[in-house]
Coordinates of C-alpha atoms and ligand atoms in Angstrom, one line a residue:
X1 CA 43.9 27.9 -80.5
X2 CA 41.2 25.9 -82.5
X3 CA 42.1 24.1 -85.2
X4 CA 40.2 23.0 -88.4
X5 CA 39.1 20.0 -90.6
X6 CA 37.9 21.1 -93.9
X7 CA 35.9 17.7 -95.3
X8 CA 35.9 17.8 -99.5
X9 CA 34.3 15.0 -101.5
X10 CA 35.6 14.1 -104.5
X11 CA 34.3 11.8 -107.8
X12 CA 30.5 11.7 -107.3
X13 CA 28.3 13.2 -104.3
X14 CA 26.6 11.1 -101.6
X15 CA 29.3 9.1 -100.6
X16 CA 28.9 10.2 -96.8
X17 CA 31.1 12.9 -96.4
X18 CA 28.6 14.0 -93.3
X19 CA 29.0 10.5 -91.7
X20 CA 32.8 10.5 -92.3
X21 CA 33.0 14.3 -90.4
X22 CA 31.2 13.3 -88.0
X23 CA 32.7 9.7 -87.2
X24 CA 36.2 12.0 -87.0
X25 CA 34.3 14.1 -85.0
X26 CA 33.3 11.5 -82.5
X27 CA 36.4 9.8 -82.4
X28 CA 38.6 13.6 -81.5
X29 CA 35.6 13.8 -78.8
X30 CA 36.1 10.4 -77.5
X31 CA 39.9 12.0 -77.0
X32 CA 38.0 14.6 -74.6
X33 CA 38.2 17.3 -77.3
X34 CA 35.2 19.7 -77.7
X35 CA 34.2 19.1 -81.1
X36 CA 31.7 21.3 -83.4
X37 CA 30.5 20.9 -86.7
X38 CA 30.1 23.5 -89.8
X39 CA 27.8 22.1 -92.9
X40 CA 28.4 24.7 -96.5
X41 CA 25.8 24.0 -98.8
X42 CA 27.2 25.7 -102.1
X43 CA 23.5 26.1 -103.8
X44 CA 22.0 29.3 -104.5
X45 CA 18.5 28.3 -102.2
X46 CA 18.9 30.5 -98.9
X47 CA 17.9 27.2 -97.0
X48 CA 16.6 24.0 -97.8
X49 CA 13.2 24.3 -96.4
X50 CA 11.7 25.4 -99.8
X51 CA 13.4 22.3 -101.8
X52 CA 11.4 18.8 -102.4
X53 CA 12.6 16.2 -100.2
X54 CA 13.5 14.5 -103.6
X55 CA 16.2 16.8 -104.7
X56 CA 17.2 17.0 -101.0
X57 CA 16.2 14.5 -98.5
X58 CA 14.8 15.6 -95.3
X59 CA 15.0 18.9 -94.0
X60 CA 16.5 19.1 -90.7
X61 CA 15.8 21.5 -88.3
X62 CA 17.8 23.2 -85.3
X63 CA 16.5 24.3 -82.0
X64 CA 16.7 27.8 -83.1
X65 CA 14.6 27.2 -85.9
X66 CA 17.1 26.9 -88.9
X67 CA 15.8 24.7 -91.7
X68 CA 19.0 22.7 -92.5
X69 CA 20.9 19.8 -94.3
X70 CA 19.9 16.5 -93.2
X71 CA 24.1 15.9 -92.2
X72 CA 23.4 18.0 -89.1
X73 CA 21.3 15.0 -88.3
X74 CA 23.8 13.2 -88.2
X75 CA 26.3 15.5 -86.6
X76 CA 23.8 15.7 -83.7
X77 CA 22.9 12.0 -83.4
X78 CA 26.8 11.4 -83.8
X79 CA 28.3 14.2 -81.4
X80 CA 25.4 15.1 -79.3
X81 CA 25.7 18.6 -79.7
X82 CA 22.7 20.6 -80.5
X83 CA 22.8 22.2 -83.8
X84 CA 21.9 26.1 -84.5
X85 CA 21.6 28.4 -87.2
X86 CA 25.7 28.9 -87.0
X87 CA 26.3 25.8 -88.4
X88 CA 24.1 25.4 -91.5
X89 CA 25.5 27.4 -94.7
X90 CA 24.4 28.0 -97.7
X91 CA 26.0 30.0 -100.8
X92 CA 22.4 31.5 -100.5
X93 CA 22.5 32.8 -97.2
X94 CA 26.3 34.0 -97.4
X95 CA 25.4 36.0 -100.8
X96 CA 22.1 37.3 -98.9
X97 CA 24.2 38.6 -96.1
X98 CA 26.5 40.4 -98.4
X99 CA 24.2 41.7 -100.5
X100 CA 21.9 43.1 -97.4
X101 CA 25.3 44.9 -96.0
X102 CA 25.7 46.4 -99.6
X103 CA 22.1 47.6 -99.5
X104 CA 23.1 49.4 -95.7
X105 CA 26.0 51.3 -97.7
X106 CA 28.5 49.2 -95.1
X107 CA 30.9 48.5 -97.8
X108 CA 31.3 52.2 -97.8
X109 CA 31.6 52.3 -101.8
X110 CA 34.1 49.2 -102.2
X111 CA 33.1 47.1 -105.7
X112 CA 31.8 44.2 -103.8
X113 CA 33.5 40.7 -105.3
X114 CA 33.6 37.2 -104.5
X115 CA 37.3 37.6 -103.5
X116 CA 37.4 38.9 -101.0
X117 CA 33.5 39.8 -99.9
X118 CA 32.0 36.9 -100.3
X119 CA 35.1 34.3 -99.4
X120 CA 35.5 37.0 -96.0
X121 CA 31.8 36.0 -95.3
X122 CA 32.2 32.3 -95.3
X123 CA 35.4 32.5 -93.3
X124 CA 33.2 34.4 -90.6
X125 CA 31.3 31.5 -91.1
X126 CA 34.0 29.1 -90.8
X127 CA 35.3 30.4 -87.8
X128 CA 31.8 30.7 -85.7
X129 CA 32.8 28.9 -83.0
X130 CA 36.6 28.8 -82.4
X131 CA 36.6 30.8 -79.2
X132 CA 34.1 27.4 -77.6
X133 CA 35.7 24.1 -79.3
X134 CA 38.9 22.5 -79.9
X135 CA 37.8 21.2 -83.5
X136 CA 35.6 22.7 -86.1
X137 CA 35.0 20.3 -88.8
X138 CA 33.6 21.9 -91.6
X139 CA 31.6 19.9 -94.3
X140 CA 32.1 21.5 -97.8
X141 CA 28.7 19.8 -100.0
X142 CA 29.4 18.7 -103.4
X143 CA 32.2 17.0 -105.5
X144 CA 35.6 19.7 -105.9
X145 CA 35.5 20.7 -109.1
X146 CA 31.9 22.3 -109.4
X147 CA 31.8 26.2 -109.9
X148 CA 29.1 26.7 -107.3
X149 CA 31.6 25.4 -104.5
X150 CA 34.9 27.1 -105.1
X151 CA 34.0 30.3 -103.6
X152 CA 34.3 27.6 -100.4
X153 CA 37.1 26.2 -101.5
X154 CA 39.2 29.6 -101.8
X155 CA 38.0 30.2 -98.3
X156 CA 39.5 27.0 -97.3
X157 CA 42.6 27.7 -98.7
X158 CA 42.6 31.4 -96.8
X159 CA 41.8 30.0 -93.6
X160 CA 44.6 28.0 -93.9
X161 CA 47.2 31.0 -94.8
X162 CA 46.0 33.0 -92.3
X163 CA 46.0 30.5 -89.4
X164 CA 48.7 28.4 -90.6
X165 CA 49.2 24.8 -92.0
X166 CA 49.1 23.1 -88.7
X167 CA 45.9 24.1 -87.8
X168 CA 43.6 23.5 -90.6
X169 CA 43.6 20.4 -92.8
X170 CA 41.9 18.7 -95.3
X171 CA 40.0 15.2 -95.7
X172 CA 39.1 13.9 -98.8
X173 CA 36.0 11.6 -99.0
X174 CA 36.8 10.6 -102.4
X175 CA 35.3 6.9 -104.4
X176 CA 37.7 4.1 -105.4
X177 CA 35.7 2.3 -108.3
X178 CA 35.7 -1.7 -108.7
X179 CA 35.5 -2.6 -112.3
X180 CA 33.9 -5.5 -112.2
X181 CA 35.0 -7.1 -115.6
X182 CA 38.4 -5.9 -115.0
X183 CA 38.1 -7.3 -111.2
X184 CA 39.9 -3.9 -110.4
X185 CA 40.2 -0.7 -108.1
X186 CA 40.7 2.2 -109.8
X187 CA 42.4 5.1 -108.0
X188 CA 42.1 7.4 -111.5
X189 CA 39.2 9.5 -110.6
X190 CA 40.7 9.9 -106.9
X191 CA 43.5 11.3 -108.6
X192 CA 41.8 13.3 -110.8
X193 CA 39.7 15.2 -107.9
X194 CA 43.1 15.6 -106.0
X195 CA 44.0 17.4 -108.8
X196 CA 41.3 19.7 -109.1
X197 CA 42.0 20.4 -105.3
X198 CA 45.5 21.4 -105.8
X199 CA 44.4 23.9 -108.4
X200 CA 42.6 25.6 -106.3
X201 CA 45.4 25.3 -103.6
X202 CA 44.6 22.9 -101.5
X203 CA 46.4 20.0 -100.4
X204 CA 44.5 16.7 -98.2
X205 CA 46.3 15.6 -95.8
X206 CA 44.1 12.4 -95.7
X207 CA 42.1 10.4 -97.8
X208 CA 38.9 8.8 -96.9
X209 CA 38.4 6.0 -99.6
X210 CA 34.9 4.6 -100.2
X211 CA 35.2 1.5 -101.6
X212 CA 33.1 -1.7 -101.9
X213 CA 36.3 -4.1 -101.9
X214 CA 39.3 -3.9 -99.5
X215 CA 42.1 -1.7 -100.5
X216 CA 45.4 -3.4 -100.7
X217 CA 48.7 -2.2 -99.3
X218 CA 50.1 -1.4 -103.1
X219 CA 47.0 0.4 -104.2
X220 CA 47.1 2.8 -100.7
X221 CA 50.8 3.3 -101.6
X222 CA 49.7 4.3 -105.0
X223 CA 47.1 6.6 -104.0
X224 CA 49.5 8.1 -101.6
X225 CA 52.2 8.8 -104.2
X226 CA 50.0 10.5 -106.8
X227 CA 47.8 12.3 -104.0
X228 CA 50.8 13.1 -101.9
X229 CA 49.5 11.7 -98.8
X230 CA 51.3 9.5 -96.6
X231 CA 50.0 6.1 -97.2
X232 CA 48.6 5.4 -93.3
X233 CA 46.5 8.4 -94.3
X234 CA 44.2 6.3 -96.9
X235 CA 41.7 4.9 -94.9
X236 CA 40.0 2.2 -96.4
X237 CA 35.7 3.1 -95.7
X238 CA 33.8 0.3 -96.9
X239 CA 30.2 0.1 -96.5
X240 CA 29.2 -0.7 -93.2
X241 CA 26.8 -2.4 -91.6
X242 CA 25.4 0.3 -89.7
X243 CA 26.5 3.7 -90.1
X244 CA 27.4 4.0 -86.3
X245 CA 29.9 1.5 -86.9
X246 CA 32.4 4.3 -88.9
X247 CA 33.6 5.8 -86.2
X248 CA 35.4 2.3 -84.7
X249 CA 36.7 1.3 -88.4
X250 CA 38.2 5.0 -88.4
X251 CA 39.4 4.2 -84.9
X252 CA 41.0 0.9 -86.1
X253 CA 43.2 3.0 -88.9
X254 CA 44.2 5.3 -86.6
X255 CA 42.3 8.3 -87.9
X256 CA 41.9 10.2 -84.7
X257 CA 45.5 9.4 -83.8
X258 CA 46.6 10.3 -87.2
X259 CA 44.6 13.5 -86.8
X260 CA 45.5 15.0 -83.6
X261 CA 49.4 14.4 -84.3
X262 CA 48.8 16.5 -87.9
X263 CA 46.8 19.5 -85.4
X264 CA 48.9 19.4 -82.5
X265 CA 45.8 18.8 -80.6
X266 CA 45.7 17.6 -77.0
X267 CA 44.1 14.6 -76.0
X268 CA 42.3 14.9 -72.5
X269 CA 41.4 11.2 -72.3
X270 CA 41.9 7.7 -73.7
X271 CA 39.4 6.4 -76.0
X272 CA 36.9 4.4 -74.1
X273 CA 35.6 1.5 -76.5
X274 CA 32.5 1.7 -74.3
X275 CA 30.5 3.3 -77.8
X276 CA 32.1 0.7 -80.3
X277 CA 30.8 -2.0 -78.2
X278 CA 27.5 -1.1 -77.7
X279 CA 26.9 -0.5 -81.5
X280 CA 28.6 -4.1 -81.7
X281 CA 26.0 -5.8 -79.5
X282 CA 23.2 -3.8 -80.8
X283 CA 23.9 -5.9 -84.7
X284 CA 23.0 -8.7 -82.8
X285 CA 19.1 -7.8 -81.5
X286 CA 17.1 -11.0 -80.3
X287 CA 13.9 -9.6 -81.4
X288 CA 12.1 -7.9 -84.5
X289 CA 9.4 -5.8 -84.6
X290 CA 7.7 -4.4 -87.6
X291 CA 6.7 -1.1 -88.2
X292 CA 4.6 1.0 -90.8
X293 CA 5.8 4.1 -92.1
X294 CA 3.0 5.5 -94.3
X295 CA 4.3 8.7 -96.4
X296 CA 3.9 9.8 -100.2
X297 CA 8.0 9.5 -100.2
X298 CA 7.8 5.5 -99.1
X299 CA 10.2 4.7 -101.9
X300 CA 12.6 7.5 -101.1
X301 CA 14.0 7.1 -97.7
X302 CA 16.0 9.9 -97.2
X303 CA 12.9 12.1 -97.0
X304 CA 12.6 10.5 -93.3
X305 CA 16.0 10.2 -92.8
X306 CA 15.7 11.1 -88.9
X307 CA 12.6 9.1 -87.8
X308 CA 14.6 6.0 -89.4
X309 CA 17.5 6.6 -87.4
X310 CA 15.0 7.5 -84.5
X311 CA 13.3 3.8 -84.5
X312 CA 16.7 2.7 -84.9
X313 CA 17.8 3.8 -81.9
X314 CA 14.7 3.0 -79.9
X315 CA 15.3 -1.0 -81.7
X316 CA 18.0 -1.2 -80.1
X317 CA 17.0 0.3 -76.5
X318 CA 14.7 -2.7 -77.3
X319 CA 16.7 -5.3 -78.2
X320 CA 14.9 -5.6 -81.3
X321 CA 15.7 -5.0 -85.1
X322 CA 12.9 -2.5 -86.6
X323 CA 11.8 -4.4 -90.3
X324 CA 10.3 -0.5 -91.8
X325 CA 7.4 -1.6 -94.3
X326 CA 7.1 1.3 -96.2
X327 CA 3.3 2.5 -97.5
X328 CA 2.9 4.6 -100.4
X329 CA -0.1 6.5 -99.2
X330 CA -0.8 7.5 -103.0
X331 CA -1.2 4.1 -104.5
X332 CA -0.9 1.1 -101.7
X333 CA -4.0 -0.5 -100.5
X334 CA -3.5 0.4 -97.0
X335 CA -5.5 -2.2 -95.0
X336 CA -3.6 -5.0 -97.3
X337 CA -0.4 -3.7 -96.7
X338 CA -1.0 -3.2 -92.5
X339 CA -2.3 -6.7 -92.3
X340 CA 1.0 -8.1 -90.5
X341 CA 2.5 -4.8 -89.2
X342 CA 3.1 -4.5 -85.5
X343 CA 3.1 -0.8 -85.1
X344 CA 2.5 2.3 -87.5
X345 CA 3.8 5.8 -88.0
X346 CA 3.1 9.0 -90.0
X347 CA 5.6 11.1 -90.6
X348 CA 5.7 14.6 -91.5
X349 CA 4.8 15.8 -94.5
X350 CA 3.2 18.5 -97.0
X351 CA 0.2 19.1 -99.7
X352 CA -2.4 17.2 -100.0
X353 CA -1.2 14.1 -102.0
X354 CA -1.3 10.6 -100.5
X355 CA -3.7 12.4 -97.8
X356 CA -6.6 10.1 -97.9
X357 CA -4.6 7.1 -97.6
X358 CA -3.0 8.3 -94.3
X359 CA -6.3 9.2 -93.1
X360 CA -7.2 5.7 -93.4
X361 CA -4.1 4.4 -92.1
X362 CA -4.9 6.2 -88.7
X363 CA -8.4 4.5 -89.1
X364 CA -6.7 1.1 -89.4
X365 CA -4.8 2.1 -86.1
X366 CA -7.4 3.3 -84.0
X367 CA -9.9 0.6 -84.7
X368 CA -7.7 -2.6 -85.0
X369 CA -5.7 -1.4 -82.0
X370 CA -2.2 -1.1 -83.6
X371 CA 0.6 1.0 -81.7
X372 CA 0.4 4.2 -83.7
X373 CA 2.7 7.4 -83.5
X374 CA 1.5 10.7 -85.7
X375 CA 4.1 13.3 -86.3
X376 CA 3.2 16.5 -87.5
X377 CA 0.8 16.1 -90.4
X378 CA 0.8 12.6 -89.0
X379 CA -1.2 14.3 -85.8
X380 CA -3.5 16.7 -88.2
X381 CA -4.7 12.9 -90.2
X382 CA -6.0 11.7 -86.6
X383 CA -7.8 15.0 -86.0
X384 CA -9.4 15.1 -89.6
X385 CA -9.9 11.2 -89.2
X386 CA -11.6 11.1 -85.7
X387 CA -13.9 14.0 -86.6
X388 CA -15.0 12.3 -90.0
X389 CA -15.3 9.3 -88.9
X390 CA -16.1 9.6 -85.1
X391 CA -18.3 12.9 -85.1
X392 CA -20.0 12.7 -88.4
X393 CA -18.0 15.6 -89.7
X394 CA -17.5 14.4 -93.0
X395 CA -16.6 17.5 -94.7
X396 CA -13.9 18.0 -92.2
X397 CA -10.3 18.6 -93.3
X398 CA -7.4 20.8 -93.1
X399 CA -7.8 24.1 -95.1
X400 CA -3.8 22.9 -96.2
X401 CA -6.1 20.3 -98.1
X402 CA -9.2 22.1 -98.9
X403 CA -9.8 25.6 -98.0
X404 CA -13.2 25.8 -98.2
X405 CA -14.1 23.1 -96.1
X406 CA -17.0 23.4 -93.8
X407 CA -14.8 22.2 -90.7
X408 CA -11.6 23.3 -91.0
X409 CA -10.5 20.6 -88.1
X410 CA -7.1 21.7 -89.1
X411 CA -6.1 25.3 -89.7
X412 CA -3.5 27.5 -89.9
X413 CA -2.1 29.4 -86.6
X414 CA -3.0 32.7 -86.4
X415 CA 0.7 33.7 -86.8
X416 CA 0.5 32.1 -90.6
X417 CA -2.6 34.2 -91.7
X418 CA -1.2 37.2 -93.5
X419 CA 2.8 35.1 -94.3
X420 CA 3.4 35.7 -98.1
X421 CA 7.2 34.9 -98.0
X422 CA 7.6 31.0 -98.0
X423 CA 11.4 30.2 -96.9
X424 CA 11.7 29.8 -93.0
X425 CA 8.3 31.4 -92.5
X426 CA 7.0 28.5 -90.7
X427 CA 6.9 27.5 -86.8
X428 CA 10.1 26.4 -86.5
X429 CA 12.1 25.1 -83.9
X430 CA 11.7 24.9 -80.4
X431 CA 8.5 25.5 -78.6
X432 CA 7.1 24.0 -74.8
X433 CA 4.2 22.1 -74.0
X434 CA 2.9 21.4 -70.4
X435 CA 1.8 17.7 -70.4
X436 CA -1.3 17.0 -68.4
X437 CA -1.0 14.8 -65.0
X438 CA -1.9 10.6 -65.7
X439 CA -1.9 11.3 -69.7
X440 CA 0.4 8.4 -71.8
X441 CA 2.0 11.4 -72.7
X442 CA 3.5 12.0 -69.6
X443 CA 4.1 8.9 -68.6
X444 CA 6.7 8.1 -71.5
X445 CA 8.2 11.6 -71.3
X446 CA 8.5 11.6 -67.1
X447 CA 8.2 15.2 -66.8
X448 CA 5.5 17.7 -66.9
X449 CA 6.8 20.4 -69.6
X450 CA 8.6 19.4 -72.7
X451 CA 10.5 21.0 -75.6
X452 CA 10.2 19.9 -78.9
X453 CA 11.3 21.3 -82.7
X454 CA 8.8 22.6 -84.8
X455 CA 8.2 22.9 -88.6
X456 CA 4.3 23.5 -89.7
X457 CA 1.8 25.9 -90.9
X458 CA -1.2 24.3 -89.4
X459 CA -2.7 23.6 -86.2
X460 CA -5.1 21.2 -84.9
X461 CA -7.9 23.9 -84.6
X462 CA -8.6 24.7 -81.1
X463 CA -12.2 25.1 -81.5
X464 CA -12.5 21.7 -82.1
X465 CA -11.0 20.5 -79.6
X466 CA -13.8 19.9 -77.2
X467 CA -15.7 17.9 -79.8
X468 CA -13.0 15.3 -80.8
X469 CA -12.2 15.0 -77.0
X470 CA -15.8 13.8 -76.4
X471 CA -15.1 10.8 -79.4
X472 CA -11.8 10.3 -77.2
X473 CA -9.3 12.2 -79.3
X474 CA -7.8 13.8 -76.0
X475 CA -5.2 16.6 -76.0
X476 CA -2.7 16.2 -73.4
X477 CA 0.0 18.3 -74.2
X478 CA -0.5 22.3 -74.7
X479 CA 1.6 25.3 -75.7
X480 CA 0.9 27.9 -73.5
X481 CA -2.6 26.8 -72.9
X482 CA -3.4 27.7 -76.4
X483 CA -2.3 25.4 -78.5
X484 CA -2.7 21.8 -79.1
X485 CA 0.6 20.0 -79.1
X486 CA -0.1 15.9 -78.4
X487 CA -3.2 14.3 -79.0
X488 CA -3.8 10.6 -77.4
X489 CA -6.3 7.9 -76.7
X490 CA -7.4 5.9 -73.9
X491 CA -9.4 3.5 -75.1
X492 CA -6.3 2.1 -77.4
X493 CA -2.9 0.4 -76.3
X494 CA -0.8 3.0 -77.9
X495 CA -1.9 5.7 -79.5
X496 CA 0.0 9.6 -79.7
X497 CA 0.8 12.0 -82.2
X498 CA 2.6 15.4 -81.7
X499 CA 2.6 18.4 -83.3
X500 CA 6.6 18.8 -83.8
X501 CA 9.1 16.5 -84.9
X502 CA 10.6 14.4 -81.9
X503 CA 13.0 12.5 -84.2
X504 CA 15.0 15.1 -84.3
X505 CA 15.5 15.0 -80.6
X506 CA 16.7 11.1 -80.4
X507 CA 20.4 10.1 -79.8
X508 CA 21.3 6.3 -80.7
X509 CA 22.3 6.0 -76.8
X510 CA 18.9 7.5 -75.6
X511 CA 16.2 7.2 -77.6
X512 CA 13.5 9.5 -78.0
X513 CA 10.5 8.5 -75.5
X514 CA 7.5 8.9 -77.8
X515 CA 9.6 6.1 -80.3
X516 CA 10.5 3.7 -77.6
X517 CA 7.2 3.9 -76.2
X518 CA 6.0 3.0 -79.6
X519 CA 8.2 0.0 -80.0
X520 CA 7.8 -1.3 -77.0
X521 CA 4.1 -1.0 -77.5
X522 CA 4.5 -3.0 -81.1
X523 CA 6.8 -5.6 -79.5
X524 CA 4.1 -6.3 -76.6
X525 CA 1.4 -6.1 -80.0
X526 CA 3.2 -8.3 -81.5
X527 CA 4.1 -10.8 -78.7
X528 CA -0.1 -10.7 -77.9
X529 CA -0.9 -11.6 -81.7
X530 CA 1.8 -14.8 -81.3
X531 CA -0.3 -15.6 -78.1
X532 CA -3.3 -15.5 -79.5
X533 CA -2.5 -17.4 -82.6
X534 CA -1.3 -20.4 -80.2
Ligands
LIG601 N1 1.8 20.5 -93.8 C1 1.5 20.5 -92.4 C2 1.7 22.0 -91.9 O1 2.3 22.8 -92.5 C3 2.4 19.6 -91.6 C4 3.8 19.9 -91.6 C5 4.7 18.8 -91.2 O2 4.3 17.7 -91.1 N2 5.9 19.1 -90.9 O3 1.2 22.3 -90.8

């Protein structure tokens, strides 16, 4: 039987209720249990692919195309277990399905309510994939207490009558407060949000306690008498140095053990510290390298959550710490700010703004010779800049940018022509691309056909291609034969973009090969520009 962890946050949001599933997670899978994860997003938004990355961060997205929550990011990175539509929720998406089975007449005229239409949908949801794991762990967004997430809640607390109390439980990420002038840890709101979640029936069986100071033995036994938990179940979660580090000060409380003796669950193996260690030697790089990421959202990292976790891992493949200098495409000086950079990236990104400035970052790249990787709208500014600045095109843009440009470089697929509907209209998810033989693309992947996630409108327009490959702009990765999916140049030490997103694809213990091609490409930069300077 499969058993289930329903994660709740309580006090404020943001306190890394996705990182604490998923450090469980990898700690139950580290006991050779199969492990899944389930994120519920209680908003009314069907996905978050139509929301600004500043109300929500990036948007992640699955191999089957799902636009999702960046915390399946981190279930991925964390579990290695690729992510699909079945495990991204919204309140959106659960009402949509509802409401689409009352338009078919399938409620065969029942008065269609939240209990028990709506709560039966997210059960469904709940439950997606007992019959292949031992563990679901399902992530319920927001603090308890909000209307919008009860509906989840009350599902919860079903799931739990129907399949019984020892096989689904609930963690609480909740935030113990240090009042500074008082010098004091304040368990109040903690109880507070326990409370809420015994109103609505449900009792945690463990508390995850974000905290900035170490919590005492007399404060855990206080937390444990008011929240009726046994004290050994508040785990103390300070901030860490690195957020790969969780899953060993979990491991050091006991959580896993704790866990699997609550379930019943059967352990297959002993935990190897193997993982722990290597995240312990990784703190300790010997190098540095440092890389440009120019964006409109440099000030707000969360909108490139992934491709920060990406050069992360490929630092550490490296031995080398990745310093991120962040360039606000919209008002930085470029060229000042590149000046002492030893590699540069472009993210992905929408709309026109800051669009000039990364055009002229990828100018800075190709013609000072700095390690560059282009992702996405990253790879549309080094068509648009190599056929303005390389061909004499200097109309040319992307009809995203101008749509009555006389060479629309970049255009949208022929798919995109006639979409009207915006949410998860876009080429998503995962699509091939046959690399061509002796290309650097090639090379760094080690195979001939690749598959890589997706999220665009626009395309590097094929009938340009000839063109920009005669100023060296080559394309060395195709889908199908028909559309251009890397472009790269020869005459430069490292220089790629791609179509897709391949920061979704990297895992801290193998990094993805188009970002440890580019640090190890800035590292040698920057180990030239020390030589030189000698
Ligand atoms: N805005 C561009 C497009 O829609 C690029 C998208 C992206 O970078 N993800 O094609």
């Amino acid at each position: 039987m499969s058993k289930f962890i329903i994660i709740t946050g309580g006090v404020v949001s943001s306190l890394g209720k996705g990182i604490s599933g998923a450090s469980i997670g990898k700690l139950l899978q580290l006991n050779g249990l199969r492990v899944n994860m389930i994120k519920c997003d209680p908003y009314i938004n069907v996905d978050p692919g139509t929301m600004s990355p500043y109300q929500h961060g990036e948007v992640f997205v699955t191999a089957d195309g799902a636009e999702a929550d960046l915390d399946l990011g981190h279930y991925e990175r964390f579990l290695d277990v690729t992510m699909t539509r079945a495990n991204t929720n919204t309140a959106g998406s659960i009402y949509q399905t509802v409401i689409d089975k009352e338009r078919r007449g399938e409620y065969l005229g029942a008065t269609v309510q939240v209990i028990p239409h709506i709560t039966n949908e997210i059960k469904k949801r709940f439950t997606a994939f007992e019959n292949d794991t031992d563990v679901s762990i399902i992530e319920i967004g927001g603090t308890v207490g909000d209307i919008e997430s009860l509906p989840f809640l009350e599902a919860a607390r079903q799931l739990r009558l129907e399949k019984g109390p020892q096989n689904v439980i609930c963690v609480h990420v909740t935030l113990i407060p240090y009042i500074a002038v008082a010098q004091e840890l304040k368990t109040k709101p903690t109880q507070h949000s326990v409370n809420k979640l015994r109103e609505v029936g449900i009792e945690p069986s463990m508390l995850i306690c974000r905290t900035e100071k170490p919590l005492n033995q007399h404060l855990k036994e206080k937390l444990s008498l008011f929240c009726s938990v046994p004290a050994k179940a508040v785990i103390e979660c300070a901030d860490a140095k690195s957020i790969y580090h969780v899953p060993e000060m979990f491991y050091k409380q006991e959580v896993d053990k704790q866990i699997i003796s609550m379930l019943g669950l059967k352990p297959t193996q002993e935990v190897d510290p193997k993982w722990f260690d290597f995240f312990n030697k990784a703190l300790k790089p010997s190098k540095t390298v440092k890389i440009a990421i120019a964006g409109k959202y440099a000030e707000f990292q969360e909108a490139y959550k992934s491709v920060h976790e990406a050069l992360k891992h490929a630092g550490m493949n490296n031995d080398a710490k990745v310093e991120v200098v962040y360039i606000n495409t919209e008002k930085d000086t470029v060229e000042d700010k590149l000046k002492d950079v030893d590699g540069i990236l472009i993210p992905g990104g929408f709309g026109g703004r800051g669009i000039e400035g990364k055009i002229a970052t990828v100018k800075y790249a190709r013609e000072k010779k700095v390690p560059f990787l282009g992702i996405c709208l990253g790879m549309q500014c080094t068509v648009i800049e190599a056929a303005r600045n390389l061909c004499g095109l200097h109309d040319a843009n992307s009809t995203e940018f101008d749509p009555t440009t006389k060479d629309p470089v970049v255009d949208l697929t022929p798919q995109q022509k006639n979409v009207v509907y915006k949410g998860g209209t876009m080429r998503l998810g995962n699509y091939t691309a046959d690399l061509k033989e002796g290309s650097l693309a090639r090379r760094l992947y080690g195979k001939d056909q690749i598959v890589e996630r997706h999220r665009h409108r626009y395309e590097f327009n094929p009938a340009y291609v000839k063109l920009l490959s005669e100023a060296g702009l080559k394309v060395s990765g195709w889908h199908e034969g028909v559309l251009p999916e890397i472009v790269e140049r020869e005459d430069h030490p490292f220089f790629i973009a791609g179509q897709f997103h391949p920061e979704f694809g990297s895992r801290p213990l193998r990094p993805h090969p188009l970002f440890d091609g580019l640090i190890k490409a800035s590292l040698k930069q920057k180990e030239s520009k020390k030589a030189h300077h000698k």
